[in-house]
CSV table of C-alpha atoms in Angstrom, one decimal:
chain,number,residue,atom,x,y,z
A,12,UNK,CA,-9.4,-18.5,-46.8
A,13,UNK,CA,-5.5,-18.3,-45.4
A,14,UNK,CA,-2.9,-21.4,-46.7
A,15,UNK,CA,-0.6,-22.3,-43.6
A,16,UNK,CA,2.6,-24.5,-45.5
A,17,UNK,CA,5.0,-26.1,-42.3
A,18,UNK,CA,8.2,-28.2,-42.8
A,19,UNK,CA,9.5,-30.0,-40.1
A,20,UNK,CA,11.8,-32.3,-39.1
A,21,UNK,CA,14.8,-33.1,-36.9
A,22,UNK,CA,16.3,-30.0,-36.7
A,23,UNK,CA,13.4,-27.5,-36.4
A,24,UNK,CA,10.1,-26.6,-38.2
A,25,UNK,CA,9.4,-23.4,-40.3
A,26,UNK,CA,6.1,-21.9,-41.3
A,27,UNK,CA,4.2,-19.7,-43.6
A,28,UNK,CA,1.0,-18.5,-43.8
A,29,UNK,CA,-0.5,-17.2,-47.6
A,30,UNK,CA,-3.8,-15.6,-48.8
A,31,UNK,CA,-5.5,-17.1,-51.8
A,32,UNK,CA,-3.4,-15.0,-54.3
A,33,UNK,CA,-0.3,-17.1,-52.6
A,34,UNK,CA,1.1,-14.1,-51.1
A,35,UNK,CA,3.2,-15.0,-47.9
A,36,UNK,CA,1.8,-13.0,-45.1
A,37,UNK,CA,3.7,-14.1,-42.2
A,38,UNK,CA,6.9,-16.5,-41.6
A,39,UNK,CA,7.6,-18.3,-38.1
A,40,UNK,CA,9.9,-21.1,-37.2
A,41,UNK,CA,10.4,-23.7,-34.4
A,42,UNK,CA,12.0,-26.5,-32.6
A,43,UNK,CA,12.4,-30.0,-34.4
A,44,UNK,CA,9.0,-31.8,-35.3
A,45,UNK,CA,10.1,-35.4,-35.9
A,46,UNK,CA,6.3,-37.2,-35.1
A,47,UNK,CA,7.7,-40.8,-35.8
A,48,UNK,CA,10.4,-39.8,-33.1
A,49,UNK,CA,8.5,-37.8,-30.1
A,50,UNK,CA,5.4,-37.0,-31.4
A,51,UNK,CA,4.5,-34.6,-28.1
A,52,UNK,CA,7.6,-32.3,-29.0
A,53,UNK,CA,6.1,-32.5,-32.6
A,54,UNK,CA,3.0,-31.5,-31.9
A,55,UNK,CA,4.3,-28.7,-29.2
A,56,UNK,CA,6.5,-27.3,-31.9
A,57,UNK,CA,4.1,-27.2,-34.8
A,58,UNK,CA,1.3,-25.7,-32.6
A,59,UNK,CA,3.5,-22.9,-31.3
A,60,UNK,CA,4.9,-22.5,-35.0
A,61,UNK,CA,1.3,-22.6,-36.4
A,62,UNK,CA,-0.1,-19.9,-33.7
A,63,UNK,CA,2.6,-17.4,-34.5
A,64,UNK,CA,1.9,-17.0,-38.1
A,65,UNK,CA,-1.8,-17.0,-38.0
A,66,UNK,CA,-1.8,-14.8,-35.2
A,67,UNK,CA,-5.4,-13.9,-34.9
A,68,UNK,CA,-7.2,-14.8,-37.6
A,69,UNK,CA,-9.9,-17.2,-37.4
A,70,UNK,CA,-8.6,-20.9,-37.2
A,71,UNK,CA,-11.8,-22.2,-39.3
A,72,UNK,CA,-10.4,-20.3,-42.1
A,73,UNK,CA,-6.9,-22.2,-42.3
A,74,UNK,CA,-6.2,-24.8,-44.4
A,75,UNK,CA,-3.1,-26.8,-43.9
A,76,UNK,CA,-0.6,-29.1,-45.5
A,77,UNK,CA,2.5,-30.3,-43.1
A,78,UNK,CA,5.7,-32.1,-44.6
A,79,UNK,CA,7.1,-33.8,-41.4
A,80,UNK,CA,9.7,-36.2,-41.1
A,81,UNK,CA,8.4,-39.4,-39.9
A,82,UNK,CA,5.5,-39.2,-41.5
A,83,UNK,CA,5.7,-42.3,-43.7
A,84,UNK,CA,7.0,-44.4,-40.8
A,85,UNK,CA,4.3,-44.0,-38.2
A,86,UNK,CA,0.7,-43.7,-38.0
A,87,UNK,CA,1.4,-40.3,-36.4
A,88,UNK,CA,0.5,-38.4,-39.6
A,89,UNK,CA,-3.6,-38.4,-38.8
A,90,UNK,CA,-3.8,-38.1,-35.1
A,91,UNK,CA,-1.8,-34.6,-34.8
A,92,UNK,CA,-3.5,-33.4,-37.8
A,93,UNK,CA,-7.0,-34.4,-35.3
A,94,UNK,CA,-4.9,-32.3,-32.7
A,95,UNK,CA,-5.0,-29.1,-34.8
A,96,UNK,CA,-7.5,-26.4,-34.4
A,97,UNK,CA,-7.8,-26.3,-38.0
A,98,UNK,CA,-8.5,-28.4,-41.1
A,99,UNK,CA,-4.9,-30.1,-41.8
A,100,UNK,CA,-3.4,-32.7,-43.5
A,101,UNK,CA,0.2,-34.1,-42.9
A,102,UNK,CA,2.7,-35.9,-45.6
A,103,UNK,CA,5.8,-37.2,-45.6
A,104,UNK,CA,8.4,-34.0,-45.7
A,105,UNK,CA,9.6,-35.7,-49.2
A,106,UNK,CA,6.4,-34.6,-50.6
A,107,UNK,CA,6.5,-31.2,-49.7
A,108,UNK,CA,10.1,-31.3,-50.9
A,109,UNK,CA,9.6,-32.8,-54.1
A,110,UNK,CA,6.6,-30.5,-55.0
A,111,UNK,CA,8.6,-27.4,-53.6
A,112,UNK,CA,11.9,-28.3,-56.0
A,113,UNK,CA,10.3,-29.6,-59.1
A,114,UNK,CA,6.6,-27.2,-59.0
A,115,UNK,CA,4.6,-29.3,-61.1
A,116,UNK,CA,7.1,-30.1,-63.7
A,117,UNK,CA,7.8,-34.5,-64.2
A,118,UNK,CA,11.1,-34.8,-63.0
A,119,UNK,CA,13.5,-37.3,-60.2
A,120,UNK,CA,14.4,-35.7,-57.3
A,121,UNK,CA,17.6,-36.5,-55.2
A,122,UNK,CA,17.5,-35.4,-51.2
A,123,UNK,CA,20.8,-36.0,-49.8
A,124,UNK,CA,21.3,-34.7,-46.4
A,125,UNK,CA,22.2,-36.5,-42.9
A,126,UNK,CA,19.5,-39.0,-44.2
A,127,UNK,CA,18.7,-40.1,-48.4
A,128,UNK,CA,15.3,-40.3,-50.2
A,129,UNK,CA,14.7,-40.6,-54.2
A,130,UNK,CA,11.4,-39.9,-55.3
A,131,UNK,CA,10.3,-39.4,-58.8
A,132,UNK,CA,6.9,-37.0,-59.6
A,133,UNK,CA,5.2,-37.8,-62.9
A,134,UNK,CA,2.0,-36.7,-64.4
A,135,UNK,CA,1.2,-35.4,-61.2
A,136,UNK,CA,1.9,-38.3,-59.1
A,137,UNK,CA,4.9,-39.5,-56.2
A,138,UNK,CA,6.5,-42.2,-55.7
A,139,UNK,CA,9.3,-42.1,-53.4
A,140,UNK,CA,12.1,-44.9,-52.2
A,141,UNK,CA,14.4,-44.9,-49.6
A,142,UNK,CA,14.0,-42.5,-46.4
A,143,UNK,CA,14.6,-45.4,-44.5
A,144,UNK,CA,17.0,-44.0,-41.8
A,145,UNK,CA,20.4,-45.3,-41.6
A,146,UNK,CA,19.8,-48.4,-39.5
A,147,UNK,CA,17.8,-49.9,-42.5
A,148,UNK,CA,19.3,-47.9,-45.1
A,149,UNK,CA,19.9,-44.1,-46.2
A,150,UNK,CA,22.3,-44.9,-48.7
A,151,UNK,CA,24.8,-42.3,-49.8
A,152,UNK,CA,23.6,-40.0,-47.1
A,153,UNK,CA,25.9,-38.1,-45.2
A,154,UNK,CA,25.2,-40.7,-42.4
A,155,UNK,CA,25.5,-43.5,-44.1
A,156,UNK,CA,29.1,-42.5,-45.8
A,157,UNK,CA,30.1,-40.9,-42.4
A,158,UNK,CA,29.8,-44.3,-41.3
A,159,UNK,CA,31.6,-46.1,-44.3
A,160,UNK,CA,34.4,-44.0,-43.5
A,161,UNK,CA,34.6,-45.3,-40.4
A,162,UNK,CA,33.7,-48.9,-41.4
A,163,UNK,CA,36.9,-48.4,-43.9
A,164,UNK,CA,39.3,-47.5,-41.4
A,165,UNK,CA,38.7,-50.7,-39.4
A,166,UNK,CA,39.5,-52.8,-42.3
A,167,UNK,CA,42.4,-50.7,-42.7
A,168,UNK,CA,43.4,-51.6,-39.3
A,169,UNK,CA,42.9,-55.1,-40.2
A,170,UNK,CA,44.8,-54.8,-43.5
A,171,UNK,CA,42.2,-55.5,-45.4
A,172,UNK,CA,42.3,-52.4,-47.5
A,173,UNK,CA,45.8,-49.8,-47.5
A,174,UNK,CA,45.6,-47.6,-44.4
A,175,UNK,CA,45.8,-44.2,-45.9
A,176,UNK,CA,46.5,-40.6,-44.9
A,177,UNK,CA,42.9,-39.9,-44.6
A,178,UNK,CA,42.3,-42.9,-42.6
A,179,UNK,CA,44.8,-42.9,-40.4
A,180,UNK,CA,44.2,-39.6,-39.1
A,181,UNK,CA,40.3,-40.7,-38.8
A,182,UNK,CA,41.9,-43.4,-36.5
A,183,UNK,CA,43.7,-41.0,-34.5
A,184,UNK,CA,41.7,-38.5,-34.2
A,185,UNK,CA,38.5,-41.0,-32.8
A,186,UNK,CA,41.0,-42.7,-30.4
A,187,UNK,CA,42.2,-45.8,-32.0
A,188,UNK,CA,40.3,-48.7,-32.1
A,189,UNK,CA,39.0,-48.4,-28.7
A,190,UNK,CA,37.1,-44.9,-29.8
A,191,UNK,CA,36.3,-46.6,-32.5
A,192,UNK,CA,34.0,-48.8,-30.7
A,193,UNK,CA,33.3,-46.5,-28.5
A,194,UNK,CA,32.1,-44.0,-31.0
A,195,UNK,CA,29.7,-46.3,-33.3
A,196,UNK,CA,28.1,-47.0,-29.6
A,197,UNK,CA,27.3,-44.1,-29.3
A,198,UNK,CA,27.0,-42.4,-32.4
A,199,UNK,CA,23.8,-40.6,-34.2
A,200,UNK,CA,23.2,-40.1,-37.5
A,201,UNK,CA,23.8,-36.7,-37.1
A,202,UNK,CA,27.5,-37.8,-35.2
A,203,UNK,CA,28.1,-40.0,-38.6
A,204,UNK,CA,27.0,-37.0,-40.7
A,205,UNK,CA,29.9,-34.6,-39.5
A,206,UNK,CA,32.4,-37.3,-40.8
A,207,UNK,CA,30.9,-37.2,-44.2
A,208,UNK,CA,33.0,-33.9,-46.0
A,209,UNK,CA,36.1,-36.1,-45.2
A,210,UNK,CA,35.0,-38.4,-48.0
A,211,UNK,CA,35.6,-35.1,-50.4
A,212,UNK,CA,39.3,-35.1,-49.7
A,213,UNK,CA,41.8,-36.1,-52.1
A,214,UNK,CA,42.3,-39.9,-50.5
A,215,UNK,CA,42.0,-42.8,-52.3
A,216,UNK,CA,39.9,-44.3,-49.3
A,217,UNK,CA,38.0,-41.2,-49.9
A,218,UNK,CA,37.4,-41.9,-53.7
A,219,UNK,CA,36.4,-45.3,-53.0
A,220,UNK,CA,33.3,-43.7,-50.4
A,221,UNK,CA,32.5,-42.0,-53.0
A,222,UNK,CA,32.2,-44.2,-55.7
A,223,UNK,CA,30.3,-46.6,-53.6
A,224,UNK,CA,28.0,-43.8,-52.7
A,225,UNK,CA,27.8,-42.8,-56.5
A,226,UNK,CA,26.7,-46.3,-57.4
A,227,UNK,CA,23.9,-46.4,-54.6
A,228,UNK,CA,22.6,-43.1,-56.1
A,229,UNK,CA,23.0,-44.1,-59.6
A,230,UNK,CA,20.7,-47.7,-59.0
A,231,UNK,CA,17.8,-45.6,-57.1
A,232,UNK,CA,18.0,-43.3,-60.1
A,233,UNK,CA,17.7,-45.9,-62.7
A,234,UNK,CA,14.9,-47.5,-60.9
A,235,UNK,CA,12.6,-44.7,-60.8
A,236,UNK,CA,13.4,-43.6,-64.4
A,237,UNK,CA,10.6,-44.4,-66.4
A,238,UNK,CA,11.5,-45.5,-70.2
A,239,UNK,CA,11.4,-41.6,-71.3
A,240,UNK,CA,14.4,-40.3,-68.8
A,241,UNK,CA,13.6,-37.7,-66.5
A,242,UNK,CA,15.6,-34.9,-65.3
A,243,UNK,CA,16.7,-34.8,-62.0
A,244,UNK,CA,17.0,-32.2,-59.5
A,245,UNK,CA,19.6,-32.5,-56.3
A,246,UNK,CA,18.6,-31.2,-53.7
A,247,UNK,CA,19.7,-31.7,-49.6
A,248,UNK,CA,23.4,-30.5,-48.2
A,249,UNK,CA,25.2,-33.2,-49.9
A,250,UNK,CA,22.4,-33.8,-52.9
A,251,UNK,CA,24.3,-31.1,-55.5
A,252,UNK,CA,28.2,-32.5,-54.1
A,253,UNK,CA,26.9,-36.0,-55.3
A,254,UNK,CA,25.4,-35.1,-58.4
A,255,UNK,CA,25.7,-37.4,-61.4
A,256,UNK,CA,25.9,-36.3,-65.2
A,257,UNK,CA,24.3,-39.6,-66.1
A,258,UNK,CA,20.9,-37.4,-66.5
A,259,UNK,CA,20.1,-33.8,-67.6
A,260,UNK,CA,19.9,-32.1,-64.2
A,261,UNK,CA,17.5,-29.4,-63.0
A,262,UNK,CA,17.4,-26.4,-60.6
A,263,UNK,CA,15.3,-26.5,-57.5
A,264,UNK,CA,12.2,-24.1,-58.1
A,265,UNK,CA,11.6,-23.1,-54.3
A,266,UNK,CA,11.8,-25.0,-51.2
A,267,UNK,CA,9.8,-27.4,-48.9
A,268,UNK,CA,8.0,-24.8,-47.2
A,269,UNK,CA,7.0,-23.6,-50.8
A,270,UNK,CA,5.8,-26.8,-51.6
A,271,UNK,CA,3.6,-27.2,-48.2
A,272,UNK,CA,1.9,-24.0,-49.1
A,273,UNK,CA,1.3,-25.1,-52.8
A,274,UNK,CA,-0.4,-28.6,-51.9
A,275,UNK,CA,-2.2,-26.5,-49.2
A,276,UNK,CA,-3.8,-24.3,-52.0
A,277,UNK,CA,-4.5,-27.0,-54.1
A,278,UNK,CA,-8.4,-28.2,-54.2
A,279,UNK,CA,-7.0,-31.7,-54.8
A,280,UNK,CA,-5.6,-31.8,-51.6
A,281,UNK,CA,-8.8,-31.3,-49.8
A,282,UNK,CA,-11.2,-33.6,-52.0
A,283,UNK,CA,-9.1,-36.9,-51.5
């Protein structure tokens, strides 16, 4: 039996392909694989990504488990996994994630990239909040601070709050308040997102994103810590910037794709 572990998401898809000792025998990688998002460039990518690491061994003998982002917003999840040549099954990426960062140790884990999720794994078990996307929520993602960057500079304007250095040049630099507009018309997550390391500059308006970003982390935290704290694990470009010491912390012990392959090779996986 071969254990094929994929991670995908907005940005691209990776894969890996193990025998029943674990051992990686082939790597590949891909274009995004968003399914809530275009599930026929999802399913393109992860077939293309899944072909080039089992190469030509017999598809019956794969077993898969795919961490895709999207998967907890759409019913997308079951019909590519019923588009696969092979026995699959798909999850939310967070899962993969989680399992990947903590192995099977109890812990919190913190994923702060473009977008946020918080997800806690205990005795064996997930539950995750947030993931959202930044229309609904995201909080203290890069997105979401990109945008209260932005959102702070117009009340500058207004004189609301004290137009500093950092938001002045913010101002400037997006074309006064007519690019302002014109940019969150526009704007993507990922366009909010680029904004985001300004909010680590020495800037009182800067400060302030960050504390507001700190205290959105800090109540997600607190609500999935059960009444014995758990340490936590930051994890995501941003996760380790915007680490708290509230909680003991803990390293990642592998990655996503590590965590695909190690659901795939669980029994469990396959008997639920």
């Amino acid at each position: 039996m071969f254990y094929l572990g994929i991670d995908g998401g907005g940005t691209g898809c990776r894969a890996a392909l193990a025998d029943a000792s674990g051992t990686v025998l082939a790597r590949a990688e891909a274009g995004p694989a968003n399914i809530a998002t275009d599930f026929d460039a999802a399913l393109r990518e992860v077939s293309a990504v899944a072909r080039a690491v089992i190469g030509e061994r017999p598809a019956a003998q794969v077993r898969a488990v795919l961490g895709l982002a999207g998967a907890n917003l759409s019913a997308a999840g079951p019909r590519l996994a019923a588009a696969l040549p092979f026995p699959a099954k798909v999850v939310q990426d967070v899962a993969t994630s989680v399992r990947g960062a903590l192995g099977p140790r109890d812990g919190i884990a913190v994923a702060i990239g473009t977008g946020s999720v918080f997800a806690r794994q205990l005795g064996g078990r997930l539950h995750a909040i947030g993931g959202w996307g930044l229309r609904l929520g995201d909080e203290a993602s890069g997105a979401w601070i990109g945008r209260a960057l932005v959102m702070r500079t117009t009340r500058a304007l207004d004189g609301f709050v004290a137009l500093t250095p950092l938001l002045a040049a913010l101002a400037d630099e997006l074309g006064g308040p007519a690019g302002l507009v014109a940019f969150s018309l526009a704007a993507m997550p990922a366009d909010w997102a680029r904004l985001a390391p300004r909010a680590f500059e020495d800037d009182p308006a800067a400060q302030a994103v960050r504390a507001a970003a700190a205290a959105e982390i800090r109540a997600a935290v607190q609500l999935l810590q059960p009444e014995a704290p758990l340490p936590v694990v930051w994890m995501g470009g941003l996760g380790p910037r915007l680490a708290l010491p509230d909680w003991p912390a803990l390293s990642p012990a592998g990655t996503a794709l590590d965590g695909a392959l190690a659901l795939a090779r669980e029994e469990m996986t396959w008997t639920d």
